[in-house]
Amino acid sequence: MKNKMKRTRLTTCASLSVVVIALTACGGGSSDSSDSAGGSVVVGQNGAVDVSSQGTFAQQMLGAVNAVRATARNCGAEAMPAVPAMTWNALLTQSATGHAQDMASNNYASHTSLDGRTYFDRISATGYQSSFTSEVIGGGQTSVSQVVNGWVNSPGHCVVLMSPYAKEMGGGHAVKKGTKYVNYWALNVGSP
């Protein structure tokens, strides 16, 4: 185990790739709609960006999350009604991407950074002004579909995805070979 950890620490930054999840709107569908793309572009309030030029991966993430929100469901024992689609926010993406990269670089998965910062601290540091923020993370999933399904099947994460207070979102995905999970995901949500 010690040798594996040493090897992981010696892995160069070149093996770390961060994919910023820039998202566009997509309505309807089931919770496994990661192949769904399309719809009109929806942008956030503070930190708004036009995400229409982003790739399929970005469209898949927002499509999958908003498809989950479009259908009433149980998050564990809690019944959650369908809620409106979220929009994309660059500041939330900055926070989520930074956290996904940090988790991959330092081989851990937690809502608290190794330096003690919480998702609230990381989101606030971007300048995002919000009356509500939260976060979901994942580790090990190799696709948008897998990570979103994992969140839906985790009662606490599902409640965050289904929150009527969550109006905007931003996400990050980092990959680092030789770490425990290889794939690290973070999704930050907020309400301006």
Short mmCIF file of N, CA and C in Angstrom, two decimals:
data_model
loop_
_atom_site.label_atom_id
_atom_site.label_comp_id
_atom_site.label_asym_id
_atom_site.label_seq_id
_atom_site.Cartn_x
_atom_site.Cartn_y
_atom_site.Cartn_z
N MET A 1 0.82 -1.20 0.00
CA MET A 1 0.00 0.00 0.00
C MET A 1 0.86 1.26 0.00
N LYS A 2 1.98 1.22 0.82
CA LYS A 2 2.85 2.39 0.87
C LYS A 2 3.49 2.66 -0.48
N ASN A 3 3.91 1.60 -1.17
CA ASN A 3 4.50 1.79 -2.50
C ASN A 3 3.50 2.40 -3.46
N LYS A 4 2.25 1.95 -3.38
CA LYS A 4 1.22 2.49 -4.26
C LYS A 4 1.00 3.97 -3.98
N MET A 5 1.00 4.35 -2.69
CA MET A 5 0.82 5.75 -2.33
C MET A 5 2.00 6.59 -2.81
N LYS A 6 3.23 6.07 -2.68
CA LYS A 6 4.40 6.80 -3.15
C LYS A 6 4.32 7.00 -4.66
N ARG A 7 3.93 5.96 -5.37
CA ARG A 7 3.80 6.04 -6.82
C ARG A 7 2.76 7.07 -7.21
N THR A 8 1.65 7.10 -6.45
CA THR A 8 0.59 8.06 -6.72
C THR A 8 1.10 9.48 -6.54
N ARG A 9 1.85 9.71 -5.47
CA ARG A 9 2.39 11.05 -5.21
C ARG A 9 3.38 11.47 -6.28
N LEU A 10 4.08 10.49 -6.86
CA LEU A 10 5.08 10.81 -7.87
C LEU A 10 4.47 11.01 -9.25
N THR A 11 3.22 10.66 -9.40
CA THR A 11 2.57 10.83 -10.68
C THR A 11 2.56 12.31 -11.03
N THR A 12 2.95 12.64 -12.22
CA THR A 12 3.05 14.05 -12.60
C THR A 12 1.70 14.68 -12.84
N CYS A 13 1.70 15.98 -12.79
CA CYS A 13 0.47 16.73 -13.06
C CYS A 13 -0.03 16.49 -14.47
N ALA A 14 0.86 16.05 -15.35
CA ALA A 14 0.44 15.80 -16.73
C ALA A 14 -0.60 14.70 -16.81
N SER A 15 -0.60 13.79 -15.81
CA SER A 15 -1.58 12.71 -15.85
C SER A 15 -2.93 13.14 -15.29
N LEU A 16 -3.01 14.34 -14.80
CA LEU A 16 -4.26 14.87 -14.26
C LEU A 16 -4.95 15.69 -15.34
N SER A 17 -6.11 15.24 -15.73
CA SER A 17 -6.87 16.03 -16.70
C SER A 17 -8.17 16.44 -16.07
N VAL A 18 -8.50 17.68 -16.22
CA VAL A 18 -9.72 18.21 -15.65
C VAL A 18 -10.65 18.58 -16.79
N VAL A 19 -11.86 18.11 -16.69
CA VAL A 19 -12.86 18.42 -17.69
C VAL A 19 -13.88 19.32 -17.03
N VAL A 20 -14.00 20.51 -17.51
CA VAL A 20 -15.01 21.41 -16.98
C VAL A 20 -16.33 21.03 -17.61
N ILE A 21 -17.30 20.84 -16.76
CA ILE A 21 -18.61 20.47 -17.24
C ILE A 21 -19.41 21.74 -17.46
N ALA A 22 -19.46 22.19 -18.69
CA ALA A 22 -20.29 23.33 -19.03
C ALA A 22 -21.60 22.78 -19.56
N LEU A 23 -22.67 23.31 -19.13
CA LEU A 23 -23.94 22.63 -19.31
C LEU A 23 -24.96 23.44 -20.09
N THR A 24 -25.79 22.73 -20.84
CA THR A 24 -26.92 23.34 -21.52
C THR A 24 -28.20 22.66 -21.08
N ALA A 25 -29.31 23.28 -21.34
CA ALA A 25 -30.58 22.76 -20.81
C ALA A 25 -31.14 21.65 -21.68
N CYS A 26 -31.83 20.75 -21.01
CA CYS A 26 -32.52 19.65 -21.68
C CYS A 26 -33.67 19.26 -20.77
N GLY A 27 -34.82 19.07 -21.29
CA GLY A 27 -35.95 18.76 -20.43
C GLY A 27 -36.41 17.34 -20.56
N GLY A 28 -37.16 16.91 -19.55
CA GLY A 28 -37.85 15.62 -19.57
C GLY A 28 -36.93 14.43 -19.49
N GLY A 29 -37.50 13.25 -19.71
CA GLY A 29 -36.75 12.01 -19.75
C GLY A 29 -36.64 11.35 -18.42
N SER A 30 -35.91 10.23 -18.40
CA SER A 30 -35.72 9.47 -17.17
C SER A 30 -34.41 9.86 -16.52
N SER A 31 -34.11 9.27 -15.37
CA SER A 31 -32.89 9.60 -14.67
C SER A 31 -31.66 9.04 -15.36
N ASP A 32 -31.80 8.19 -16.35
CA ASP A 32 -30.67 7.66 -17.09
C ASP A 32 -30.67 8.23 -18.49
N SER A 33 -30.63 9.54 -18.60
CA SER A 33 -30.72 10.19 -19.91
C SER A 33 -29.42 10.87 -20.28
N SER A 34 -28.28 10.30 -19.89
CA SER A 34 -27.02 10.95 -20.16
C SER A 34 -26.72 11.06 -21.64
N ASP A 35 -27.40 10.30 -22.48
CA ASP A 35 -27.18 10.43 -23.90
C ASP A 35 -28.07 11.49 -24.52
N SER A 36 -28.93 12.08 -23.71
CA SER A 36 -29.88 13.09 -24.19
C SER A 36 -29.18 14.43 -24.28
N ALA A 37 -29.40 15.14 -25.35
CA ALA A 37 -28.84 16.48 -25.51
C ALA A 37 -29.83 17.30 -26.32
N GLY A 38 -29.71 18.60 -26.17
CA GLY A 38 -30.55 19.47 -26.97
C GLY A 38 -31.28 20.46 -26.11
N GLY A 39 -32.30 21.07 -26.66
CA GLY A 39 -33.05 22.07 -25.93
C GLY A 39 -32.40 23.42 -26.11
N SER A 40 -32.98 24.42 -25.48
CA SER A 40 -32.45 25.76 -25.60
C SER A 40 -31.38 26.02 -24.55
N VAL A 41 -30.53 26.99 -24.82
CA VAL A 41 -29.47 27.35 -23.90
C VAL A 41 -30.07 28.11 -22.73
N VAL A 42 -29.70 27.74 -21.53
CA VAL A 42 -30.13 28.43 -20.33
C VAL A 42 -28.87 28.84 -19.59
N VAL A 43 -28.80 30.08 -19.13
CA VAL A 43 -27.61 30.56 -18.45
C VAL A 43 -27.94 31.02 -17.04
N GLY A 44 -26.92 31.07 -16.18
CA GLY A 44 -27.10 31.46 -14.80
C GLY A 44 -27.21 32.96 -14.62
N GLN A 45 -27.39 33.38 -13.37
CA GLN A 45 -27.56 34.79 -13.04
C GLN A 45 -26.20 35.47 -12.83
N ASN A 46 -25.59 35.36 -11.64
CA ASN A 46 -24.28 35.97 -11.44
C ASN A 46 -23.23 34.95 -11.86
N GLY A 47 -22.36 35.33 -12.79
CA GLY A 47 -21.39 34.39 -13.35
C GLY A 47 -21.95 33.66 -14.56
N ALA A 48 -22.96 34.25 -15.20
CA ALA A 48 -23.62 33.61 -16.34
C ALA A 48 -22.67 33.43 -17.50
N VAL A 49 -22.82 32.32 -18.19
CA VAL A 49 -22.04 32.04 -19.39
C VAL A 49 -22.94 31.45 -20.45
N ASP A 50 -22.56 31.65 -21.70
CA ASP A 50 -23.27 31.00 -22.81
C ASP A 50 -22.62 29.65 -23.01
N VAL A 51 -23.36 28.59 -22.79
CA VAL A 51 -22.79 27.25 -22.85
C VAL A 51 -23.15 26.52 -24.13
N SER A 52 -23.69 27.22 -25.10
CA SER A 52 -24.14 26.56 -26.33
C SER A 52 -23.01 25.94 -27.13
N SER A 53 -21.79 26.41 -26.95
CA SER A 53 -20.67 25.87 -27.72
C SER A 53 -19.96 24.71 -27.02
N GLN A 54 -20.42 24.31 -25.86
CA GLN A 54 -19.78 23.23 -25.12
C GLN A 54 -20.12 21.88 -25.73
N GLY A 55 -19.31 20.88 -25.46
CA GLY A 55 -19.44 19.57 -26.08
C GLY A 55 -20.55 18.70 -25.53
N THR A 56 -20.63 17.50 -26.08
CA THR A 56 -21.64 16.52 -25.73
C THR A 56 -21.62 16.19 -24.25
N PHE A 57 -20.41 16.08 -23.67
CA PHE A 57 -20.28 15.74 -22.27
C PHE A 57 -21.03 16.75 -21.39
N ALA A 58 -20.86 18.02 -21.70
CA ALA A 58 -21.54 19.07 -20.95
C ALA A 58 -23.04 18.95 -21.08
N GLN A 59 -23.50 18.72 -22.28
CA GLN A 59 -24.94 18.58 -22.51
C GLN A 59 -25.49 17.36 -21.78
N GLN A 60 -24.71 16.30 -21.72
CA GLN A 60 -25.15 15.10 -21.02
C GLN A 60 -25.35 15.34 -19.53
N MET A 61 -24.42 16.08 -18.91
CA MET A 61 -24.53 16.31 -17.46
C MET A 61 -25.77 17.12 -17.12
N LEU A 62 -25.97 18.23 -17.79
CA LEU A 62 -27.16 19.03 -17.47
C LEU A 62 -28.43 18.28 -17.86
N GLY A 63 -28.40 17.59 -18.98
CA GLY A 63 -29.57 16.81 -19.40
C GLY A 63 -29.92 15.76 -18.37
N ALA A 64 -28.92 15.05 -17.86
CA ALA A 64 -29.16 14.00 -16.88
C ALA A 64 -29.67 14.57 -15.55
N VAL A 65 -29.05 15.64 -15.08
CA VAL A 65 -29.48 16.23 -13.80
C VAL A 65 -30.88 16.81 -13.92
N ASN A 66 -31.14 17.53 -14.99
CA ASN A 66 -32.47 18.13 -15.14
C ASN A 66 -33.54 17.08 -15.43
N ALA A 67 -33.19 15.97 -16.05
CA ALA A 67 -34.15 14.87 -16.22
C ALA A 67 -34.53 14.28 -14.87
N VAL A 68 -33.56 14.17 -13.98
CA VAL A 68 -33.84 13.70 -12.61
C VAL A 68 -34.82 14.66 -11.94
N ARG A 69 -34.57 15.94 -12.06
CA ARG A 69 -35.40 16.95 -11.41
C ARG A 69 -36.81 17.01 -11.99
N ALA A 70 -36.98 16.60 -13.23
CA ALA A 70 -38.28 16.68 -13.91
C ALA A 70 -39.26 15.60 -13.47
N THR A 71 -38.78 14.62 -12.72
CA THR A 71 -39.62 13.49 -12.30
C THR A 71 -39.69 13.41 -10.77
N ALA A 72 -40.89 13.39 -10.21
CA ALA A 72 -41.04 13.20 -8.77
C ALA A 72 -40.43 11.85 -8.40
N ARG A 73 -39.81 11.77 -7.22
CA ARG A 73 -39.16 10.52 -6.81
C ARG A 73 -38.99 10.48 -5.31
N ASN A 74 -38.68 9.33 -4.80
CA ASN A 74 -38.33 9.18 -3.40
C ASN A 74 -36.82 9.22 -3.28
N CYS A 75 -36.35 10.05 -2.37
CA CYS A 75 -34.93 10.10 -2.03
C CYS A 75 -34.83 9.44 -0.66
N GLY A 76 -34.59 8.14 -0.68
CA GLY A 76 -34.69 7.38 0.56
C GLY A 76 -36.14 7.37 0.99
N ALA A 77 -36.41 7.79 2.21
CA ALA A 77 -37.79 7.83 2.72
C ALA A 77 -38.49 9.15 2.42
N GLU A 78 -37.79 10.09 1.83
CA GLU A 78 -38.36 11.42 1.58
C GLU A 78 -38.92 11.53 0.16
N ALA A 79 -40.22 11.81 0.06
CA ALA A 79 -40.86 12.02 -1.24
C ALA A 79 -40.53 13.43 -1.72
N MET A 80 -40.01 13.50 -2.94
CA MET A 80 -39.61 14.78 -3.51
C MET A 80 -40.42 15.04 -4.78
N PRO A 81 -41.07 16.20 -4.87
CA PRO A 81 -41.81 16.52 -6.10
C PRO A 81 -40.85 16.89 -7.23
N ALA A 82 -41.34 16.86 -8.44
CA ALA A 82 -40.57 17.35 -9.58
C ALA A 82 -40.30 18.84 -9.36
N VAL A 83 -39.15 19.30 -9.83
CA VAL A 83 -38.76 20.71 -9.67
C VAL A 83 -38.23 21.23 -11.00
N PRO A 84 -38.23 22.56 -11.19
CA PRO A 84 -37.77 23.14 -12.46
C PRO A 84 -36.29 22.83 -12.74
N ALA A 85 -35.95 22.89 -14.00
CA ALA A 85 -34.57 22.67 -14.44
C ALA A 85 -33.65 23.74 -13.85
N MET A 86 -32.41 23.35 -13.58
CA MET A 86 -31.40 24.31 -13.14
C MET A 86 -30.73 24.94 -14.37
N THR A 87 -30.07 26.05 -14.13
CA THR A 87 -29.27 26.72 -15.16
C THR A 87 -27.80 26.58 -14.81
N TRP A 88 -26.96 26.95 -15.74
CA TRP A 88 -25.52 26.81 -15.60
C TRP A 88 -24.88 28.07 -15.04
N ASN A 89 -23.89 27.92 -14.15
CA ASN A 89 -23.20 29.07 -13.59
C ASN A 89 -21.69 28.81 -13.58
N ALA A 90 -20.94 29.75 -14.12
CA ALA A 90 -19.48 29.61 -14.24
C ALA A 90 -18.79 29.61 -12.88
N LEU A 91 -19.29 30.37 -11.92
CA LEU A 91 -18.65 30.42 -10.61
C LEU A 91 -18.82 29.10 -9.87
N LEU A 92 -20.00 28.50 -9.99
CA LEU A 92 -20.21 27.18 -9.38
C LEU A 92 -19.33 26.14 -10.06
N THR A 93 -19.13 26.28 -11.36
CA THR A 93 -18.24 25.37 -12.08
C THR A 93 -16.80 25.54 -11.60
N GLN A 94 -16.40 26.77 -11.40
CA GLN A 94 -15.04 27.04 -10.90
C GLN A 94 -14.81 26.33 -9.58
N SER A 95 -15.76 26.44 -8.67
CA SER A 95 -15.64 25.80 -7.37
C SER A 95 -15.63 24.27 -7.50
N ALA A 96 -16.57 23.73 -8.26
CA ALA A 96 -16.68 22.28 -8.41
C ALA A 96 -15.46 21.70 -9.11
N THR A 97 -15.00 22.37 -10.15
CA THR A 97 -13.83 21.88 -10.89
C THR A 97 -12.59 21.89 -10.01
N GLY A 98 -12.43 22.97 -9.26
CA GLY A 98 -11.29 23.04 -8.34
C GLY A 98 -11.31 21.92 -7.32
N HIS A 99 -12.50 21.61 -6.81
CA HIS A 99 -12.60 20.55 -5.82
C HIS A 99 -12.36 19.17 -6.44
N ALA A 100 -12.91 18.92 -7.63
CA ALA A 100 -12.67 17.64 -8.30
C ALA A 100 -11.17 17.47 -8.56
N GLN A 101 -10.51 18.53 -9.00
CA GLN A 101 -9.08 18.47 -9.27
C GLN A 101 -8.30 18.22 -7.98
N ASP A 102 -8.68 18.89 -6.90
CA ASP A 102 -8.00 18.71 -5.62
C ASP A 102 -8.16 17.28 -5.11
N MET A 103 -9.38 16.74 -5.22
CA MET A 103 -9.60 15.35 -4.78
C MET A 103 -8.74 14.39 -5.59
N ALA A 104 -8.67 14.59 -6.91
CA ALA A 104 -7.86 13.71 -7.76
C ALA A 104 -6.37 13.88 -7.45
N SER A 105 -5.91 15.11 -7.31
CA SER A 105 -4.49 15.37 -7.05
C SER A 105 -4.04 14.78 -5.73
N ASN A 106 -4.94 14.78 -4.75
CA ASN A 106 -4.57 14.34 -3.40
C ASN A 106 -5.19 13.00 -3.00
N ASN A 107 -5.82 12.32 -3.95
CA ASN A 107 -6.30 10.95 -3.76
C ASN A 107 -7.26 10.80 -2.57
N TYR A 108 -8.33 11.59 -2.58
CA TYR A 108 -9.35 11.48 -1.54
C TYR A 108 -10.70 11.85 -2.13
N ALA A 109 -11.76 11.51 -1.42
CA ALA A 109 -13.12 11.92 -1.81
C ALA A 109 -13.85 12.35 -0.54
N SER A 110 -14.14 13.64 -0.45
CA SER A 110 -14.80 14.19 0.73
C SER A 110 -15.38 15.55 0.38
N HIS A 111 -16.43 15.93 1.10
CA HIS A 111 -16.99 17.26 0.93
C HIS A 111 -16.09 18.31 1.60
N THR A 112 -15.21 17.89 2.48
CA THR A 112 -14.28 18.79 3.15
C THR A 112 -12.90 18.62 2.52
N SER A 113 -12.33 19.71 2.03
CA SER A 113 -10.99 19.67 1.45
C SER A 113 -9.98 19.30 2.52
N LEU A 114 -8.83 18.81 2.11
CA LEU A 114 -7.80 18.44 3.08
C LEU A 114 -7.32 19.62 3.91
N ASP A 115 -7.50 20.84 3.38
CA ASP A 115 -7.12 22.04 4.14
C ASP A 115 -8.25 22.53 5.05
N GLY A 116 -9.35 21.76 5.13
CA GLY A 116 -10.44 22.08 6.04
C GLY A 116 -11.58 22.89 5.44
N ARG A 117 -11.45 23.31 4.18
CA ARG A 117 -12.51 24.10 3.56
C ARG A 117 -13.72 23.23 3.23
N THR A 118 -14.91 23.80 3.42
CA THR A 118 -16.16 23.13 3.07
C THR A 118 -16.61 23.60 1.70
N TYR A 119 -17.64 22.97 1.17
CA TYR A 119 -18.17 23.43 -0.13
C TYR A 119 -18.61 24.88 -0.03
N PHE A 120 -19.17 25.30 1.10
CA PHE A 120 -19.59 26.69 1.28
C PHE A 120 -18.38 27.62 1.16
N ASP A 121 -17.27 27.25 1.79
CA ASP A 121 -16.05 28.06 1.70
C ASP A 121 -15.55 28.16 0.27
N ARG A 122 -15.54 27.02 -0.43
CA ARG A 122 -15.02 27.01 -1.81
C ARG A 122 -15.91 27.81 -2.75
N ILE A 123 -17.23 27.69 -2.59
CA ILE A 123 -18.16 28.44 -3.43
C ILE A 123 -18.06 29.93 -3.13
N SER A 124 -18.02 30.30 -1.86
CA SER A 124 -17.91 31.71 -1.47
C SER A 124 -16.64 32.34 -2.01
N ALA A 125 -15.55 31.57 -2.05
CA ALA A 125 -14.27 32.10 -2.53
C ALA A 125 -14.32 32.51 -4.00
N THR A 126 -15.27 31.98 -4.76
CA THR A 126 -15.39 32.36 -6.17
C THR A 126 -16.11 33.70 -6.34
N GLY A 127 -16.76 34.18 -5.29
CA GLY A 127 -17.54 35.40 -5.38
C GLY A 127 -19.01 35.15 -5.66
N TYR A 128 -19.41 33.88 -5.69
CA TYR A 128 -20.82 33.55 -5.95
C TYR A 128 -21.68 34.05 -4.80
N GLN A 129 -22.69 34.85 -5.11
CA GLN A 129 -23.62 35.39 -4.13
C GLN A 129 -24.85 34.50 -4.09
N SER A 130 -25.16 33.93 -2.93
CA SER A 130 -26.21 32.93 -2.89
C SER A 130 -26.95 32.92 -1.57
N SER A 131 -28.22 32.54 -1.66
CA SER A 131 -29.01 32.32 -0.46
C SER A 131 -29.05 30.84 -0.11
N PHE A 132 -28.53 29.98 -1.00
CA PHE A 132 -28.51 28.54 -0.80
C PHE A 132 -27.38 27.94 -1.62
N THR A 133 -26.58 27.06 -1.02
CA THR A 133 -25.58 26.29 -1.76
C THR A 133 -25.53 24.88 -1.21
N SER A 134 -25.11 23.95 -2.06
CA SER A 134 -24.88 22.58 -1.62
C SER A 134 -23.96 21.91 -2.64
N GLU A 135 -23.64 20.66 -2.37
CA GLU A 135 -22.69 19.94 -3.20
C GLU A 135 -22.99 18.45 -3.18
N VAL A 136 -22.73 17.82 -4.32
CA VAL A 136 -22.67 16.36 -4.40
C VAL A 136 -21.34 16.01 -5.03
N ILE A 137 -20.75 14.90 -4.57
CA ILE A 137 -19.49 14.44 -5.14
C ILE A 137 -19.60 12.97 -5.48
N GLY A 138 -18.68 12.51 -6.29
CA GLY A 138 -18.63 11.10 -6.63
C GLY A 138 -17.20 10.69 -6.89
N GLY A 139 -16.96 9.38 -6.78
CA GLY A 139 -15.64 8.84 -7.06
C GLY A 139 -15.75 7.46 -7.67
N GLY A 140 -15.06 7.25 -8.75
CA GLY A 140 -15.01 5.94 -9.38
C GLY A 140 -15.89 5.77 -10.60
N GLN A 141 -16.95 6.52 -10.69
CA GLN A 141 -17.85 6.40 -11.83
C GLN A 141 -17.14 6.88 -13.09
N THR A 142 -17.39 6.18 -14.20
CA THR A 142 -16.65 6.50 -15.44
C THR A 142 -17.48 7.26 -16.45
N SER A 143 -18.73 7.58 -16.12
CA SER A 143 -19.57 8.32 -17.07
C SER A 143 -20.55 9.20 -16.32
N VAL A 144 -21.10 10.15 -17.04
CA VAL A 144 -22.13 11.03 -16.48
C VAL A 144 -23.30 10.19 -15.98
N SER A 145 -23.73 9.25 -16.78
CA SER A 145 -24.85 8.39 -16.42
C SER A 145 -24.60 7.67 -15.10
N GLN A 146 -23.41 7.11 -14.93
CA GLN A 146 -23.08 6.39 -13.70
C GLN A 146 -23.08 7.30 -12.49
N VAL A 147 -22.47 8.48 -12.60
CA VAL A 147 -22.38 9.34 -11.43
C VAL A 147 -23.74 9.90 -11.06
N VAL A 148 -24.55 10.30 -12.04
CA VAL A 148 -25.88 10.83 -11.73
C VAL A 148 -26.75 9.73 -11.12
N ASN A 149 -26.68 8.52 -11.66
CA ASN A 149 -27.44 7.41 -11.07
C ASN A 149 -27.00 7.13 -9.65
N GLY A 150 -25.69 7.23 -9.39
CA GLY A 150 -25.19 7.06 -8.03
C GLY A 150 -25.75 8.12 -7.09
N TRP A 151 -25.82 9.36 -7.56
CA TRP A 151 -26.38 10.42 -6.73
C TRP A 151 -27.86 10.19 -6.46
N VAL A 152 -28.59 9.77 -7.47
CA VAL A 152 -30.02 9.51 -7.30
C VAL A 152 -30.25 8.38 -6.28
N ASN A 153 -29.38 7.40 -6.27
CA ASN A 153 -29.54 6.26 -5.37
C ASN A 153 -28.97 6.48 -3.98
N SER A 154 -28.39 7.63 -3.73
CA SER A 154 -27.91 8.01 -2.41
C SER A 154 -28.89 9.04 -1.85
N PRO A 155 -29.65 8.69 -0.80
CA PRO A 155 -30.70 9.61 -0.33
C PRO A 155 -30.25 11.05 -0.10
N GLY A 156 -29.11 11.26 0.53
CA GLY A 156 -28.64 12.62 0.79
C GLY A 156 -28.29 13.39 -0.48
N HIS A 157 -27.64 12.72 -1.41
CA HIS A 157 -27.29 13.36 -2.67
C HIS A 157 -28.54 13.60 -3.52
N CYS A 158 -29.46 12.66 -3.49
CA CYS A 158 -30.72 12.79 -4.23
C CYS A 158 -31.50 14.03 -3.77
N VAL A 159 -31.55 14.24 -2.46
CA VAL A 159 -32.26 15.41 -1.92
C VAL A 159 -31.64 16.71 -2.45
N VAL A 160 -30.32 16.75 -2.56
CA VAL A 160 -29.66 17.94 -3.11
C VAL A 160 -30.07 18.15 -4.56
N LEU A 161 -30.02 17.08 -5.37
CA LEU A 161 -30.42 17.21 -6.77
C LEU A 161 -31.86 17.67 -6.91
N MET A 162 -32.73 17.24 -6.02
CA MET A 162 -34.16 17.53 -6.10
C MET A 162 -34.57 18.78 -5.32
N SER A 163 -33.63 19.49 -4.75
CA SER A 163 -33.97 20.66 -3.94
C SER A 163 -34.63 21.75 -4.77
N PRO A 164 -35.78 22.24 -4.32
CA PRO A 164 -36.42 23.35 -5.03
C PRO A 164 -35.63 24.65 -4.86
N TYR A 165 -34.70 24.70 -3.92
CA TYR A 165 -33.87 25.89 -3.70
C TYR A 165 -32.71 25.95 -4.68
N ALA A 166 -32.34 24.83 -5.28
CA ALA A 166 -31.23 24.79 -6.23
C ALA A 166 -31.71 25.31 -7.57
N LYS A 167 -31.20 26.46 -7.98
CA LYS A 167 -31.60 27.11 -9.23
C LYS A 167 -30.50 27.07 -10.28
N GLU A 168 -29.25 27.01 -9.82
CA GLU A 168 -28.09 27.02 -10.72
C GLU A 168 -27.14 25.90 -10.31
N MET A 169 -26.32 25.49 -11.28
CA MET A 169 -25.36 24.43 -11.00
C MET A 169 -24.08 24.65 -11.79
N GLY A 170 -23.03 24.00 -11.33
CA GLY A 170 -21.77 23.95 -12.05
C GLY A 170 -21.05 22.70 -11.60
N GLY A 171 -20.34 22.07 -12.52
CA GLY A 171 -19.72 20.80 -12.18
C GLY A 171 -18.29 20.67 -12.65
N GLY A 172 -17.61 19.70 -12.07
CA GLY A 172 -16.25 19.39 -12.47
C GLY A 172 -15.99 17.90 -12.42
N HIS A 173 -15.11 17.45 -13.27
CA HIS A 173 -14.71 16.04 -13.35
C HIS A 173 -13.20 16.02 -13.56
N ALA A 174 -12.49 15.28 -12.73
CA ALA A 174 -11.05 15.14 -12.87
C ALA A 174 -10.69 13.67 -12.90
N VAL A 175 -9.67 13.34 -13.68
CA VAL A 175 -9.21 11.97 -13.83
C VAL A 175 -7.73 11.91 -13.49
N LYS A 176 -7.37 10.98 -12.61
CA LYS A 176 -5.96 10.77 -12.30
C LYS A 176 -5.72 9.29 -12.09
N LYS A 177 -4.99 8.70 -13.01
CA LYS A 177 -4.65 7.29 -12.91
C LYS A 177 -3.76 7.05 -11.70
N GLY A 178 -3.87 5.86 -11.13
CA GLY A 178 -3.05 5.50 -9.98
C GLY A 178 -3.63 5.94 -8.65
N THR A 179 -4.81 6.55 -8.67
CA THR A 179 -5.47 6.95 -7.42
C THR A 179 -6.58 5.96 -7.09
N LYS A 180 -7.13 6.08 -5.90
CA LYS A 180 -8.16 5.14 -5.45
C LYS A 180 -9.36 5.09 -6.39
N TYR A 181 -9.86 6.24 -6.81
CA TYR A 181 -11.08 6.29 -7.61
C TYR A 181 -10.85 6.58 -9.10
N VAL A 182 -9.71 7.09 -9.46
CA VAL A 182 -9.35 7.50 -10.83
C VAL A 182 -10.22 8.66 -11.31
N ASN A 183 -11.55 8.51 -11.27
CA ASN A 183 -12.48 9.57 -11.68
C ASN A 183 -13.07 10.24 -10.44
N TYR A 184 -13.02 11.56 -10.42
CA TYR A 184 -13.54 12.35 -9.29
C TYR A 184 -14.52 13.38 -9.83
N TRP A 185 -15.67 13.49 -9.18
CA TRP A 185 -16.76 14.35 -9.66
C TRP A 185 -17.20 15.29 -8.54
N ALA A 186 -17.55 16.51 -8.90
CA ALA A 186 -18.16 17.45 -7.95
C ALA A 186 -19.21 18.25 -8.70
N LEU A 187 -20.34 18.43 -8.06
CA LEU A 187 -21.42 19.26 -8.62
C LEU A 187 -21.86 20.22 -7.52
N ASN A 188 -21.72 21.51 -7.77
CA ASN A 188 -22.16 22.53 -6.81
C ASN A 188 -23.45 23.14 -7.32
N VAL A 189 -24.39 23.35 -6.41
CA VAL A 189 -25.67 23.97 -6.74
C VAL A 189 -25.87 25.18 -5.86
N GLY A 190 -26.66 26.14 -6.36
CA GLY A 190 -26.92 27.34 -5.59
C GLY A 190 -28.16 28.05 -6.07
N SER A 191 -28.50 29.08 -5.32
CA SER A 191 -29.63 29.93 -5.66
C SER A 191 -29.21 31.37 -5.47
N PRO A 192 -29.24 32.17 -6.54
CA PRO A 192 -28.78 33.57 -6.41
C PRO A 192 -29.74 34.41 -5.57
#
